[in-house]
Coordinates of C-alpha atoms (C1' of nucleotides) in Angstrom, one line a residue:
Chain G
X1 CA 0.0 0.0 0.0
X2 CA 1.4 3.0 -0.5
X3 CA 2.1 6.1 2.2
X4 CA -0.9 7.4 0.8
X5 CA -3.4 5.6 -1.7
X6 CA -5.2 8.3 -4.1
X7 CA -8.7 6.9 -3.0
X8 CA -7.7 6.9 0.4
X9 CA -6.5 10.6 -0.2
X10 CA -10.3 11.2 -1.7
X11 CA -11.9 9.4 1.1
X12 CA -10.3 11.8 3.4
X13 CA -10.9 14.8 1.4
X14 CA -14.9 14.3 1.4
X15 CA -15.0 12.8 5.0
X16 CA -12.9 16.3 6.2
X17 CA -15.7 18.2 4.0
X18 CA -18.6 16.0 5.2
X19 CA -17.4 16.6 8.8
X20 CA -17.1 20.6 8.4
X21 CA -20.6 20.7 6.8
X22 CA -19.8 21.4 3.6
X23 CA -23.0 19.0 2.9
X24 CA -25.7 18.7 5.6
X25 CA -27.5 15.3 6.5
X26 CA -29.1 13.4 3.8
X27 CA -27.6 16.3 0.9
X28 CA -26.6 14.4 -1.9
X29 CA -22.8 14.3 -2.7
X30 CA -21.5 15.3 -6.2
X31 CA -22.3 12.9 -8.7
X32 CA -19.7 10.3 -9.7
X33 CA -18.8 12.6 -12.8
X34 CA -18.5 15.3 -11.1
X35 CA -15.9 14.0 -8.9
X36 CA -14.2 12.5 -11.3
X37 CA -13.5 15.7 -12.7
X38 CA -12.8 17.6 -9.7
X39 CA -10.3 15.3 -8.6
X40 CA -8.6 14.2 -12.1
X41 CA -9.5 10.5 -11.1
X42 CA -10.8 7.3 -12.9
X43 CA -14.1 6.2 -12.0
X44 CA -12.9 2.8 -10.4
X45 CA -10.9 5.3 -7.6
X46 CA -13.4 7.6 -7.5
X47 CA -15.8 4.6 -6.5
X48 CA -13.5 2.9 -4.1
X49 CA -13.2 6.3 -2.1
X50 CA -16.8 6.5 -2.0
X51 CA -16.7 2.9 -0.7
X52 CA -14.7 4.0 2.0
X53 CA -16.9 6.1 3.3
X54 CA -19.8 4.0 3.2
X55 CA -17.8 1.5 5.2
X56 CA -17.2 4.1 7.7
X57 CA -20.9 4.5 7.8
X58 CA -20.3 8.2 6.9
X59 CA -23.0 8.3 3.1
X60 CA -25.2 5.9 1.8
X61 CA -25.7 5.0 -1.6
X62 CA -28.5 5.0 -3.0
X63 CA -29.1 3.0 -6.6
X64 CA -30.2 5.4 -9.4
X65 CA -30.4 8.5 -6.8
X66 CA -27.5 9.3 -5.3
X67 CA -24.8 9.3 -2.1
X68 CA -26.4 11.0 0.4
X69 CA -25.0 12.3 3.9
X70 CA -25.8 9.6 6.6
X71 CA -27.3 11.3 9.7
X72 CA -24.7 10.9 13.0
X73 CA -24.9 8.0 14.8
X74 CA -27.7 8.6 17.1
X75 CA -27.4 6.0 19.5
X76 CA -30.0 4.4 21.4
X77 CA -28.7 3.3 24.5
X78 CA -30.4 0.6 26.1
X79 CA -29.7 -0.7 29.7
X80 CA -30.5 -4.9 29.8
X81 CA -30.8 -4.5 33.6
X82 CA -33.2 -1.8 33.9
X83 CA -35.0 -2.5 30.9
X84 CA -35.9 -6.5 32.1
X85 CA -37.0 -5.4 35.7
X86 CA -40.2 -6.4 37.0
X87 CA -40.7 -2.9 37.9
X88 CA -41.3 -2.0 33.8
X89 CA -43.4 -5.5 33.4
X90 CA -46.0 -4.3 36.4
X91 CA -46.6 -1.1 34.6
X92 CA -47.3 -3.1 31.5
X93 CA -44.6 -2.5 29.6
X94 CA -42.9 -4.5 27.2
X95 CA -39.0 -3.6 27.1
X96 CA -39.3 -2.6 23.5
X97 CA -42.8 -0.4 23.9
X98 CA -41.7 1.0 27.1
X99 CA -38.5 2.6 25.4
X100 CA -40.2 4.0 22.2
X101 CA -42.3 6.0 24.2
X102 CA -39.7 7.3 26.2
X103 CA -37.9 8.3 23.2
X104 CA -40.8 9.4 21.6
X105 CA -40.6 7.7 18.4
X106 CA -43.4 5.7 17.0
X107 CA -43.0 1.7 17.9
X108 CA -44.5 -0.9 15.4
X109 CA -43.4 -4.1 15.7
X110 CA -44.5 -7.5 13.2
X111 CA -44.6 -10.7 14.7
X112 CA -44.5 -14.1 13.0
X113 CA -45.1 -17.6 15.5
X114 CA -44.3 -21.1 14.3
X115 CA -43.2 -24.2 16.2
X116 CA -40.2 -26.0 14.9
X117 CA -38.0 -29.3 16.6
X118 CA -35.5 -27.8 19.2
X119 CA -32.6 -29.2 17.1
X120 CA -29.2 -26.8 17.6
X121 CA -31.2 -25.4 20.9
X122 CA -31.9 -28.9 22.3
X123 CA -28.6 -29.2 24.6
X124 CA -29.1 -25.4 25.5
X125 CA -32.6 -26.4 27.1
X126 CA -31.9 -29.4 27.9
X127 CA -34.5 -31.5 25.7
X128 CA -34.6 -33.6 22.5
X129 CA -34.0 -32.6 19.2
X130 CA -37.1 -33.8 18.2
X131 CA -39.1 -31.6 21.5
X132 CA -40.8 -28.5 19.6
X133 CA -40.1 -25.0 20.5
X134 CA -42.5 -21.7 20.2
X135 CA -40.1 -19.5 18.1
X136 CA -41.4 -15.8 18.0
X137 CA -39.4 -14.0 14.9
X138 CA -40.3 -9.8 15.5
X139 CA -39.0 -7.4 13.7
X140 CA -39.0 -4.0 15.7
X141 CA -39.7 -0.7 14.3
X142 CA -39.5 3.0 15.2
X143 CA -42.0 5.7 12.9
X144 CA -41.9 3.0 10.8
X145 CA -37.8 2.0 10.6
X146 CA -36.7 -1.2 11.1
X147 CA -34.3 -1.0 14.5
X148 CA -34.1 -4.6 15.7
X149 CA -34.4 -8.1 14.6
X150 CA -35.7 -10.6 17.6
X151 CA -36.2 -14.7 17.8
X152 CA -37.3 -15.6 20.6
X153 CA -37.8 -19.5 21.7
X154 CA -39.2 -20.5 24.5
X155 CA -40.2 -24.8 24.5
X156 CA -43.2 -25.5 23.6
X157 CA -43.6 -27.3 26.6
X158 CA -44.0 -24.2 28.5
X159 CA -46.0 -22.1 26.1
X160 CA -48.5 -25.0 24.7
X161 CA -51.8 -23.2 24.8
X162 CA -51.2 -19.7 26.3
X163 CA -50.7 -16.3 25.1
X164 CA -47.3 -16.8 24.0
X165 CA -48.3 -18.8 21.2
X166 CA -50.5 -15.2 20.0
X167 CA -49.1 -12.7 18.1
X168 CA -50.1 -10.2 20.7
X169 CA -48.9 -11.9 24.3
X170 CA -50.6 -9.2 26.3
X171 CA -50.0 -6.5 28.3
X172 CA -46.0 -7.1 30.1
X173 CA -45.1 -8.9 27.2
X174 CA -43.9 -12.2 27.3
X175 CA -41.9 -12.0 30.4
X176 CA -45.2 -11.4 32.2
X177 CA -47.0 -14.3 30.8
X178 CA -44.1 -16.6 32.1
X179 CA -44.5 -14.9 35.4
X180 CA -48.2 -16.2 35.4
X181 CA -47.6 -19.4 34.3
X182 CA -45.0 -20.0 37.5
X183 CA -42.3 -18.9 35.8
X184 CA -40.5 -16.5 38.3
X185 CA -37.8 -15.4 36.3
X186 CA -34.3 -15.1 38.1
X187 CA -31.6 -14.7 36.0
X188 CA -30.5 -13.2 32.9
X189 CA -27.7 -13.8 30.4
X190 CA -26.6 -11.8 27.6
X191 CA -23.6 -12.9 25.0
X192 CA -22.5 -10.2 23.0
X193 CA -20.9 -10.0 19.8
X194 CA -20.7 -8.0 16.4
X195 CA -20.2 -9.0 12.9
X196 CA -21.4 -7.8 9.6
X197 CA -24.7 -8.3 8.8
X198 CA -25.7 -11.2 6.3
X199 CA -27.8 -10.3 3.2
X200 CA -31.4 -11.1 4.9
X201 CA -30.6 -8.8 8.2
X202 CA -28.9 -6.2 5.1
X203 CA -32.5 -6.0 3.9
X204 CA -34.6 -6.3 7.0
X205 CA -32.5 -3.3 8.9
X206 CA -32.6 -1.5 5.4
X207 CA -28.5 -1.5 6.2
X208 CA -26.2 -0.3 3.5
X209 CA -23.0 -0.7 5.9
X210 CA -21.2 -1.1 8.9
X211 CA -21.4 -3.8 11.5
X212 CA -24.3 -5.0 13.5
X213 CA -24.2 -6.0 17.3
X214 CA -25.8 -9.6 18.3
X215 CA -27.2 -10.1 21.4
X216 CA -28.4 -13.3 22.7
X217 CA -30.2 -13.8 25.3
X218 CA -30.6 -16.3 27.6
X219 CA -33.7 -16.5 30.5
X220 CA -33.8 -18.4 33.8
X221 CA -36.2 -19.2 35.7
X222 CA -34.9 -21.1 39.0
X223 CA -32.2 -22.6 37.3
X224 CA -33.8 -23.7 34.0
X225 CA -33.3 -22.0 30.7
X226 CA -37.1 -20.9 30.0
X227 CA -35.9 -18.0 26.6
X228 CA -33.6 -17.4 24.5
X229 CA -33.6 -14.6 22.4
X230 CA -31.4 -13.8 19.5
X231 CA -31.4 -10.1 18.7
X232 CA -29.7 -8.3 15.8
X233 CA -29.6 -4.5 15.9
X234 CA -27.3 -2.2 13.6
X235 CA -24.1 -1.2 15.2
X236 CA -24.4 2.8 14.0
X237 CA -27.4 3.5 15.9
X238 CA -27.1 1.1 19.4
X239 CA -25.4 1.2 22.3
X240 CA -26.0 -1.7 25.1
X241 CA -25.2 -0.6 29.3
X242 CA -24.5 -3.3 31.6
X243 CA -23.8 -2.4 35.2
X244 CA -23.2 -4.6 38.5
X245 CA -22.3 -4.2 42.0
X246 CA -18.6 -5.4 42.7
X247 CA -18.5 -8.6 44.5
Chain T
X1 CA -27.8 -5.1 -8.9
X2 CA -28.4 -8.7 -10.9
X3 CA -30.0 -11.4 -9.3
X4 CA -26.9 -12.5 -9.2
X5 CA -23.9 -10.3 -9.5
X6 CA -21.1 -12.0 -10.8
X7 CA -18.7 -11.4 -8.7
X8 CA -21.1 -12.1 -5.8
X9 CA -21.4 -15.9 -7.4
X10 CA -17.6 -16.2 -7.4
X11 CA -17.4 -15.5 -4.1
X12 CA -20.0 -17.8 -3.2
X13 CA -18.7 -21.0 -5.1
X14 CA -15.5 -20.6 -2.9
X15 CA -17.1 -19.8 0.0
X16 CA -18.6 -23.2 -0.4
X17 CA -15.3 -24.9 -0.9
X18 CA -13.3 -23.1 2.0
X19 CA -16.6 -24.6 3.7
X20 CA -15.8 -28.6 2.5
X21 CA -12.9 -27.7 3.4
X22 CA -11.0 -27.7 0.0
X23 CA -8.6 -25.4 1.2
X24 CA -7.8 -25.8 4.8
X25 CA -7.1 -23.2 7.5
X26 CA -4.2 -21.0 6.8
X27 CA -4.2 -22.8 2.9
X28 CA -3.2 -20.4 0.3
X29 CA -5.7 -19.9 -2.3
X30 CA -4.9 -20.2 -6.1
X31 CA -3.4 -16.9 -6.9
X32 CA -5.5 -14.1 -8.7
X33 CA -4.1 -15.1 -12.3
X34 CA -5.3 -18.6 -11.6
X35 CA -8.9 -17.9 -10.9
X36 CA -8.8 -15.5 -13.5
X37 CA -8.3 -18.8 -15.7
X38 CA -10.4 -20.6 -13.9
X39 CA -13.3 -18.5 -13.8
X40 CA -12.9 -16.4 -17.0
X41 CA -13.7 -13.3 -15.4
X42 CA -11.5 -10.1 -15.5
X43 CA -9.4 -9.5 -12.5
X44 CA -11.4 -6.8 -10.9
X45 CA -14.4 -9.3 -10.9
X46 CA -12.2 -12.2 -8.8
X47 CA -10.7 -9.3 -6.6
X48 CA -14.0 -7.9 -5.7
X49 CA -14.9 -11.6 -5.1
X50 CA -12.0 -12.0 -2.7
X51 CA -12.8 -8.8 -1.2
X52 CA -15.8 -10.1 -0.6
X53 CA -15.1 -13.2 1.6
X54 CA -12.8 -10.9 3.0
X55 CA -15.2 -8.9 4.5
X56 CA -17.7 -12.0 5.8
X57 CA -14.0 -12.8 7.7
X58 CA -13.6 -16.5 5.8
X59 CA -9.8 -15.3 4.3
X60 CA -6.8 -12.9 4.7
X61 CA -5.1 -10.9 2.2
X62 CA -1.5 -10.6 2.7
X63 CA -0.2 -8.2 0.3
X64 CA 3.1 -9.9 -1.5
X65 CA 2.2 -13.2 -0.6
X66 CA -1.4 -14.7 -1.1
X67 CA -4.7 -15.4 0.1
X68 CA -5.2 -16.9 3.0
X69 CA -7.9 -19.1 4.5
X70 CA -8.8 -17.4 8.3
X71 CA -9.3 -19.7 11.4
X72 CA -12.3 -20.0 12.4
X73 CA -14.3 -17.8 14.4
X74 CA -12.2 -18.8 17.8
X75 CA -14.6 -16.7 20.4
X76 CA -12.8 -15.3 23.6
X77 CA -16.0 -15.5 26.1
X78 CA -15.6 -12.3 28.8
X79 CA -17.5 -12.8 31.1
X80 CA -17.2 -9.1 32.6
X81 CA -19.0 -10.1 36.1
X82 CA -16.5 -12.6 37.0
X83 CA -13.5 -11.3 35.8
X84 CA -13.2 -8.1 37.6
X85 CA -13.9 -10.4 40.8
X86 CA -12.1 -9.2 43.7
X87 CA -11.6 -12.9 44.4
X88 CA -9.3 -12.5 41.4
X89 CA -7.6 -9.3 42.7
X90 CA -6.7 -11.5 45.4
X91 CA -5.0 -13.9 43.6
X92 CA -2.4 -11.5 42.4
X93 CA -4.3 -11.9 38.8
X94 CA -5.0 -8.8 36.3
X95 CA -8.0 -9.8 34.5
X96 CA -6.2 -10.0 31.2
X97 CA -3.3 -11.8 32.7
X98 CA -5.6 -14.6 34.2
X99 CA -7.4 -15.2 31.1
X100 CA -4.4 -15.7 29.2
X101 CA -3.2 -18.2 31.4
X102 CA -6.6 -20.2 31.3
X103 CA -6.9 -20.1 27.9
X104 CA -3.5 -21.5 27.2
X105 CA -1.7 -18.6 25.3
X106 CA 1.3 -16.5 26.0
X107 CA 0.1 -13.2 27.2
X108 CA 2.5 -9.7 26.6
X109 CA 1.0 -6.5 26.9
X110 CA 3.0 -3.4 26.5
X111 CA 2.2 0.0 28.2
X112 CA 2.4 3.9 27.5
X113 CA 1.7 6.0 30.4
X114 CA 1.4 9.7 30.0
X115 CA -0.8 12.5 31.5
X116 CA -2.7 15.0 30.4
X117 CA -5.7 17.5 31.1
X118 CA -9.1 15.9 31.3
X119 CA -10.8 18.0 28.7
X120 CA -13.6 15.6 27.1
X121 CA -13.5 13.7 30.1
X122 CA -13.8 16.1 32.7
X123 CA -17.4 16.4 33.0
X124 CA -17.3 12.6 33.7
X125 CA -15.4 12.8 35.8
X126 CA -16.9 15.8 37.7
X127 CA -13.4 17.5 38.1
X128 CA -11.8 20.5 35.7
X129 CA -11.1 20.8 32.4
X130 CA -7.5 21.4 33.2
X131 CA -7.1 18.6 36.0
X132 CA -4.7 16.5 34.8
X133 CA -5.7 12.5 34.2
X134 CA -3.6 9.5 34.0
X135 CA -3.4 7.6 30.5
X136 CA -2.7 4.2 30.6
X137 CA -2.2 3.0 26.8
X138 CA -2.4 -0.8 26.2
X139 CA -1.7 -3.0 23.6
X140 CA -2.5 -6.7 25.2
X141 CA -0.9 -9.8 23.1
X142 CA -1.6 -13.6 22.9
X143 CA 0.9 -15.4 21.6
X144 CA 2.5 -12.3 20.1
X145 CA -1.0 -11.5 18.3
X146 CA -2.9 -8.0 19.0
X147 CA -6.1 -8.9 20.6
X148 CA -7.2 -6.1 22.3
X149 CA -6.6 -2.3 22.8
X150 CA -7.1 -0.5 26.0
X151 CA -7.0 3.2 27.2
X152 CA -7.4 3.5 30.7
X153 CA -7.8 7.2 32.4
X154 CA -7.5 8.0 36.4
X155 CA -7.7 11.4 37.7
X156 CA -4.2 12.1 38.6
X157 CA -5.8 13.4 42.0
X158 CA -5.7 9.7 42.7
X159 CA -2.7 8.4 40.9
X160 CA 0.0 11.0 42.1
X161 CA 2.9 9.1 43.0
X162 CA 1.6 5.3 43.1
X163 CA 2.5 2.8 41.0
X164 CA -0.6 3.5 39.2
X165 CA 1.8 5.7 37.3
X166 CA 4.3 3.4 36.7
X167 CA 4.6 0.7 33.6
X168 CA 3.9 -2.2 35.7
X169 CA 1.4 -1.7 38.2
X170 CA 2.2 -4.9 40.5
X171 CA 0.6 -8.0 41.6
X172 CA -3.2 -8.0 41.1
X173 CA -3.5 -5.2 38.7
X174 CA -4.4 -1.7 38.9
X175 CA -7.3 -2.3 40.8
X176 CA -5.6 -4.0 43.4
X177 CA -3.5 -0.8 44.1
X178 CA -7.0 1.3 44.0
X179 CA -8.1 -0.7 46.8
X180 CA -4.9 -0.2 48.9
X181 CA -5.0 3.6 48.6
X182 CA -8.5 3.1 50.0
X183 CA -10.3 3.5 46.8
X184 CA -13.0 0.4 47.5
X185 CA -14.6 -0.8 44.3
X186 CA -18.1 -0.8 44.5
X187 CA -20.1 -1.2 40.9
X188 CA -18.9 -1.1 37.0
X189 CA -20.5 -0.1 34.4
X190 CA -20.0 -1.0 30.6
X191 CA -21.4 0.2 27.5
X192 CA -20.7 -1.6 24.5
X193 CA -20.9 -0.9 21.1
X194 CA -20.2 -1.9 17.3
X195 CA -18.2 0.1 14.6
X196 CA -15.9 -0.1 11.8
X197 CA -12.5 0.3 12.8
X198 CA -10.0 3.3 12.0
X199 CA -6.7 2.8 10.1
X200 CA -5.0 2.9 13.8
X201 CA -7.0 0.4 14.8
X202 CA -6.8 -1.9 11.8
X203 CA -2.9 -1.4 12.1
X204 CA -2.6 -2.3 15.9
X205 CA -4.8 -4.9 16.0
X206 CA -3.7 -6.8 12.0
X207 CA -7.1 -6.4 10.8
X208 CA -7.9 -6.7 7.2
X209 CA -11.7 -7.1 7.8
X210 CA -14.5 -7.0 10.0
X211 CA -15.9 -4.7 12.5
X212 CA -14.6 -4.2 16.4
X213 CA -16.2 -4.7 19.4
X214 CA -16.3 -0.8 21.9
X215 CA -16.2 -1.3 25.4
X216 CA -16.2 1.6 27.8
X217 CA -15.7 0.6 31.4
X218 CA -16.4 3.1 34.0
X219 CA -15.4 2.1 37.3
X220 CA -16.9 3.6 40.7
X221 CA -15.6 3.9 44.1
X222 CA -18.5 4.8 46.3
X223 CA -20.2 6.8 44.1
X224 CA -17.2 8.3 42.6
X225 CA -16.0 7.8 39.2
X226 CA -12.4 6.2 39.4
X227 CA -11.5 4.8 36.2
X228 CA -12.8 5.2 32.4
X229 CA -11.3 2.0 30.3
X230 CA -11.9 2.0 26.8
X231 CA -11.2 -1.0 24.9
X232 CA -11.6 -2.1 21.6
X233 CA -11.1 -5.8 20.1
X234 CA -12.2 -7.6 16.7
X235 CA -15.7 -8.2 16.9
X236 CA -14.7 -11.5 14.7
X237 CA -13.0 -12.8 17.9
X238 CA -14.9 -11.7 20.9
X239 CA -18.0 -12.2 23.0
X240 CA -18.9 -10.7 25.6
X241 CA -20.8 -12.2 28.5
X242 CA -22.8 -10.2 31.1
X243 CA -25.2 -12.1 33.8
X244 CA -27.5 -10.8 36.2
X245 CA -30.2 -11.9 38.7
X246 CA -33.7 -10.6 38.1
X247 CA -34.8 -7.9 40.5
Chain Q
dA1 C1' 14.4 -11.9 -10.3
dA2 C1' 9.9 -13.8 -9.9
dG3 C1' 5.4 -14.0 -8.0
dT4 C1' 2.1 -12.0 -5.3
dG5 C1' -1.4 -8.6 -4.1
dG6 C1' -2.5 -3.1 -4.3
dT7 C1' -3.8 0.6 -7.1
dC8 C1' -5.3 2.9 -11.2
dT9 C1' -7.0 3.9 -16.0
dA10 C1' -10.5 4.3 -19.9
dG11 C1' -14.1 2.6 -21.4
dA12 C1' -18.4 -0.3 -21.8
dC13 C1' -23.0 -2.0 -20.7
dC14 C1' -26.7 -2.7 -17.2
dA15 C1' -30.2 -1.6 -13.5
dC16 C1' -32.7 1.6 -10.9
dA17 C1' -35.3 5.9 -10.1
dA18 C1' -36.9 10.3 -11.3
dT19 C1' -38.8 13.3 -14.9
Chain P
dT1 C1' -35.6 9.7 -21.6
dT2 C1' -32.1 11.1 -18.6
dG3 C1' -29.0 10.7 -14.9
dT4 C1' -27.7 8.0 -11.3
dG5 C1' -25.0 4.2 -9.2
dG6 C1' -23.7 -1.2 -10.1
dT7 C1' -20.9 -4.3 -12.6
dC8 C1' -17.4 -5.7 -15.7
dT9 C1' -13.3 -5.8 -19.0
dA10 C1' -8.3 -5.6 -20.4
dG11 C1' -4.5 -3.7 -19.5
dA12 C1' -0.9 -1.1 -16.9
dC13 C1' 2.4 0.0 -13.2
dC14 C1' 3.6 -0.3 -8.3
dA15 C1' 4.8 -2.4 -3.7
dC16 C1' 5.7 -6.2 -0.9
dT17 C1' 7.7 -10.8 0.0
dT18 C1' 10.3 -14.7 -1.1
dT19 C1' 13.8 -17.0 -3.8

DNA sequence: AAGTGGTCTAGACCACAAT
DNA sequence: TTGTGGTCTAGACCACTTT
């Protein structure tokens, strides 16, 4: 590579203007022609700069249209402990709801239910293969953009018959309707990690770059594994708070 | 974009074959003239194909040399709770240090420590603008490899003339010496977040692809903001682990 | 010196979205 | 229809690593 790669020397450029508001957020950049001739550069580079800053999450390109100024990461930060506590689920709130409206955005959220074998979740919950789970695939969104990707499966065992087989599991959410079926929950796990996104969550998240962050998360209720919910949220726009007391 | 772009098909075939295992980890793969033959596509099409599995984290480019098939995902699992145990402390064990040794690789971790006024972070710390923190600068090794990044920042207010200022902090860490100048540890908090990383980053921690794992420790003594630790790791190689009990 | 990947050019055709 | 970005070609030269 050398000291200083002429795309690299673009990307720079544009990201310096971008940052001193030469363009605001969502103005469309110069067109690929235009660029070309302002900075004496073939296409391919001109391209490759642009590529670098939509892997820095900086513009979006948009097919046909445009590269458009991405809004600054506006993060939503969300705390696992506060946002699970029984507290929130005795107001009848569901973590997701509860945190729209204190945002003051506009939550939808679409949910499919199906039952499938436990397969690659059996030794997780400590059942056959063949033992069916309730899997609850959401997709979460704020005035009407798609922030989160949840499945949640719980074994069917538990949730044969109740609300959480229903699209609409009631006022608490979930969480409350395992409470009611003796369920006391007690512990909570959560295994973080981040990776790009494949091309399904790319679509679903309406992602053009950067990273998202997984979550999974696991739910116990006196020592047995009663959820686990895998959760796929775009890197740019979330933050995740975890606190404890020192032991 | 085509059903099915070309390149996008190139990259899936192999893909498949680094799957079956055609190539095994740390293989070369046929050089770009080869799969230029083999696929009859111009060599921008194969590169942007190898740029491709790059980016999903399956191989390695090393300029001069080849392609290279990438281990698989080998996950660290932090489990943030237990690792900042005082039971630890007590064992003379920094948590890095420990983890190493559990895992089975040679841990090296080199250190910068300079100070400098608090500016951005004085308002976190609840102390002037022009108070003067300690940076602690870490680069932490396994086996020689980069594997994580860590800035750590203590009001000097605390650190003057400790060992908290010194290269190697001693037996147990730097939180062990907190606690013997009567700085009890009483919660953390972490915040956690996804991004792309910058050219420093990519240098000091080798990566050629994927994004990194943020992880902002803040530290409290009784209310009182000790420590801010930010570290940063590849996402491709992390997981973090957080556990709670239900309230 | 030979072989590898890194960057760049000039041009072409295609797919998408707005007019 | 026009202008946009998406893909692709054929070739060139450069930089890095190994022989």
């Amino acid at each position: 590579m050398n000291a200083t790669a002429r795309y690299k020397e673009i990307a720079n450029i544009l990201q310096v203007e971008i940052a001193s508001g030469a363009w605001g957020v969502g103005d469309k950049l110069p067109a690929e022609p235009e660029l070309i001739k302002r900075f004496e550069a073939s296409r391919t580079t001109i391209r490759q700069a642009l590529a670098e800053l939509r892997d820095a999450g900086l513009v979006q390109m948009k097919h046909g249209v445009g590269v458009f100024v991405s809004p600054p990461r506006v993060v939503k930060r969300l705390d696992s402990r506060e946002r699970l506590s029984r507290a929130r689920r005795e107001r009848n709130e569901g973590a997701f709801l509860a945190e729209a409206k204190a945002q003051g955005f506009a939550p939808t959220s679409s949910v499919r239910v199906w039952f499938e074998p436990a397969q690659d979740f059996a030794e997780l919950f400590g059942i056959e293969e063949t033992a069916e789970l309730c899997v609850r695939d959401r997709v979460m969104r704020a005035d009407g953009k798609p922030v989160m990707l949840a499945v949640s499966r719980l074994p069917r065992e538990i949730t044969r018959g109740t609300a959480l087989e229903e699209v609409d599991t009631g006022p608490g959410g979930a969480f409350a309707r395992l409470e009611e079926l003796g369920f006391e929950l007690t512990s909570h796990e959560e295994i973080v990690g981040a990776r790009m996104p494949d091309a399904n969550e790319k679509q679903m998240l309406e992602l053009t770059s950067g990273p998202v962050l997984t979550v999974q998360r696991r739910t116990y209720s006196n020592g047995r594994l009663v959820e686990v919910n895998d959760m796929v949220m775009p890197g740019a726009s979330y933050e995740l708070r975890y606190t404890w007391d020192a032991d």
